[in-house]
Amino acid sequence: MSTIRDLSCGVIQGSGIGPLLFITYINELADLLSDYKVIVKLFADDLKLYAKISTDTDTTHFNDALQCISVWANANIYC
């Protein structure tokens, strides 16, 4: 069983304003990912990233998009 921890940041799961705050927060990332030839879908508090992989170049673009997510997440951690 996990230890109880105080919530120091974030939005409570299931809140009414959570999806709006998420879209506002994540919108910049969706714009950045458009440069990597991947499809980005946002809905409520989810981001879906996908692409058709037919060539090694497609694989490289997808991996670059994943790296972009990692860099963006590390730069935008506010907790």
PDB file of C-alpha atoms in Angstrom:
ATOM      1  CA  MET A   1       0.000   0.000   0.000  1.00  0.00           C
ATOM      2  CA  SER A   2       1.326   3.447  -0.909  1.00  0.00           C
ATOM      3  CA  THR A   3       2.038   6.113   1.682  1.00  0.00           C
ATOM      4  CA  ILE A   4      -0.411   8.995   1.918  1.00  0.00           C
ATOM      5  CA  ARG A   5       1.000  12.162   0.357  1.00  0.00           C
ATOM      6  CA  ASP A   6      -0.236  15.740   0.284  1.00  0.00           C
ATOM      7  CA  LEU A   7      -1.258  17.047  -3.144  1.00  0.00           C
ATOM      8  CA  SER A   8       1.036  20.009  -3.784  1.00  0.00           C
ATOM      9  CA  CYS A   9      -0.064  20.883  -7.319  1.00  0.00           C
ATOM     10  CA  GLY A  10      -2.315  19.839 -10.175  1.00  0.00           C
ATOM     11  CA  VAL A  11      -6.034  19.580 -10.688  1.00  0.00           C
ATOM     12  CA  ILE A  12      -8.209  17.106  -8.840  1.00  0.00           C
ATOM     13  CA  GLN A  13      -9.231  14.164 -11.044  1.00  0.00           C
ATOM     14  CA  GLY A  14     -12.842  14.492 -12.185  1.00  0.00           C
ATOM     15  CA  SER A  15     -13.103  18.226 -11.633  1.00  0.00           C
ATOM     16  CA  GLY A  16     -15.279  20.247 -13.994  1.00  0.00           C
ATOM     17  CA  ILE A  17     -12.539  22.698 -14.889  1.00  0.00           C
ATOM     18  CA  GLY A  18      -9.815  20.056 -15.311  1.00  0.00           C
ATOM     19  CA  PRO A  19     -10.322  19.422 -19.052  1.00  0.00           C
ATOM     20  CA  LEU A  20     -10.311  23.170 -19.841  1.00  0.00           C
ATOM     21  CA  LEU A  21      -7.119  23.700 -17.870  1.00  0.00           C
ATOM     22  CA  PHE A  22      -5.531  20.686 -19.561  1.00  0.00           C
ATOM     23  CA  ILE A  23      -6.355  21.913 -23.076  1.00  0.00           C
ATOM     24  CA  THR A  24      -5.023  25.372 -22.226  1.00  0.00           C
ATOM     25  CA  TYR A  25      -1.830  23.867 -20.822  1.00  0.00           C
ATOM     26  CA  ILE A  26      -1.216  21.250 -23.529  1.00  0.00           C
ATOM     27  CA  ASN A  27      -2.175  23.308 -26.606  1.00  0.00           C
ATOM     28  CA  GLU A  28       1.410  24.536 -27.110  1.00  0.00           C
ATOM     29  CA  LEU A  29       2.645  20.933 -27.261  1.00  0.00           C
ATOM     30  CA  ALA A  30       0.064  20.043 -29.911  1.00  0.00           C
ATOM     31  CA  ASP A  31       1.312  22.972 -32.008  1.00  0.00           C
ATOM     32  CA  LEU A  32       4.944  21.867 -31.615  1.00  0.00           C
ATOM     33  CA  LEU A  33       4.117  18.307 -32.658  1.00  0.00           C
ATOM     34  CA  SER A  34       2.617  19.472 -35.961  1.00  0.00           C
ATOM     35  CA  ASP A  35       6.207  19.881 -37.238  1.00  0.00           C
ATOM     36  CA  TYR A  36       6.882  16.130 -36.903  1.00  0.00           C
ATOM     37  CA  LYS A  37       4.409  14.689 -39.450  1.00  0.00           C
ATOM     38  CA  VAL A  38       2.308  13.027 -36.740  1.00  0.00           C
ATOM     39  CA  ILE A  39      -1.384  13.308 -35.979  1.00  0.00           C
ATOM     40  CA  VAL A  40      -2.313  14.776 -32.604  1.00  0.00           C
ATOM     41  CA  LYS A  41      -5.803  14.487 -31.125  1.00  0.00           C
ATOM     42  CA  LEU A  42      -6.862  16.240 -27.927  1.00  0.00           C
ATOM     43  CA  PHE A  43      -9.983  15.279 -25.999  1.00  0.00           C
ATOM     44  CA  ALA A  44     -10.874  16.185 -22.424  1.00  0.00           C
ATOM     45  CA  ASP A  45      -7.689  15.348 -20.509  1.00  0.00           C
ATOM     46  CA  ASP A  46      -6.033  13.093 -23.088  1.00  0.00           C
ATOM     47  CA  LEU A  47      -3.544  13.576 -25.897  1.00  0.00           C
ATOM     48  CA  LYS A  48      -3.295  10.912 -28.587  1.00  0.00           C
ATOM     49  CA  LEU A  49      -0.325  10.857 -30.946  1.00  0.00           C
ATOM     50  CA  TYR A  50      -0.177   8.553 -33.943  1.00  0.00           C
ATOM     51  CA  ALA A  51       1.270   8.212 -37.421  1.00  0.00           C
ATOM     52  CA  LYS A  52       1.386   5.771 -40.293  1.00  0.00           C
ATOM     53  CA  ILE A  53       4.817   4.121 -40.242  1.00  0.00           C
ATOM     54  CA  SER A  54       5.815   2.922 -43.711  1.00  0.00           C
ATOM     55  CA  THR A  55       9.481   3.864 -43.915  1.00  0.00           C
ATOM     56  CA  ASP A  56      12.487   4.395 -41.692  1.00  0.00           C
ATOM     57  CA  THR A  57      11.953   8.135 -42.133  1.00  0.00           C
ATOM     58  CA  ASP A  58       8.449   7.783 -40.656  1.00  0.00           C
ATOM     59  CA  THR A  59       9.966   5.986 -37.672  1.00  0.00           C
ATOM     60  CA  THR A  60      12.504   8.777 -37.234  1.00  0.00           C
ATOM     61  CA  HIS A  61       9.769  11.442 -37.355  1.00  0.00           C
ATOM     62  CA  PHE A  62       7.731   9.574 -34.730  1.00  0.00           C
ATOM     63  CA  ASN A  63      10.749   9.135 -32.451  1.00  0.00           C
ATOM     64  CA  ASP A  64      11.569  12.820 -32.869  1.00  0.00           C
ATOM     65  CA  ALA A  65       7.977  13.663 -31.853  1.00  0.00           C
ATOM     66  CA  LEU A  66       8.353  11.500 -28.728  1.00  0.00           C
ATOM     67  CA  GLN A  67      11.610  13.292 -27.914  1.00  0.00           C
ATOM     68  CA  CYS A  68       9.801  16.629 -28.384  1.00  0.00           C
ATOM     69  CA  ILE A  69       7.199  15.513 -25.817  1.00  0.00           C
ATOM     70  CA  SER A  70       9.934  14.576 -23.368  1.00  0.00           C
ATOM     71  CA  VAL A  71      11.737  17.912 -23.745  1.00  0.00           C
ATOM     72  CA  TRP A  72       8.466  19.862 -23.476  1.00  0.00           C
ATOM     73  CA  ALA A  73       7.374  17.935 -20.369  1.00  0.00           C
ATOM     74  CA  ASN A  74      10.699  18.486 -18.609  1.00  0.00           C
ATOM     75  CA  ALA A  75      10.568  22.200 -19.400  1.00  0.00           C
ATOM     76  CA  ASN A  76       6.938  22.578 -18.255  1.00  0.00           C
ATOM     77  CA  ILE A  77       6.903  20.797 -14.909  1.00  0.00           C
ATOM     78  CA  TYR A  78       5.515  23.266 -12.388  1.00  0.00           C
ATOM     79  CA  CYS A  79       5.449  21.087  -9.290  1.00  0.00           C
TER      80      CYS A  79
END
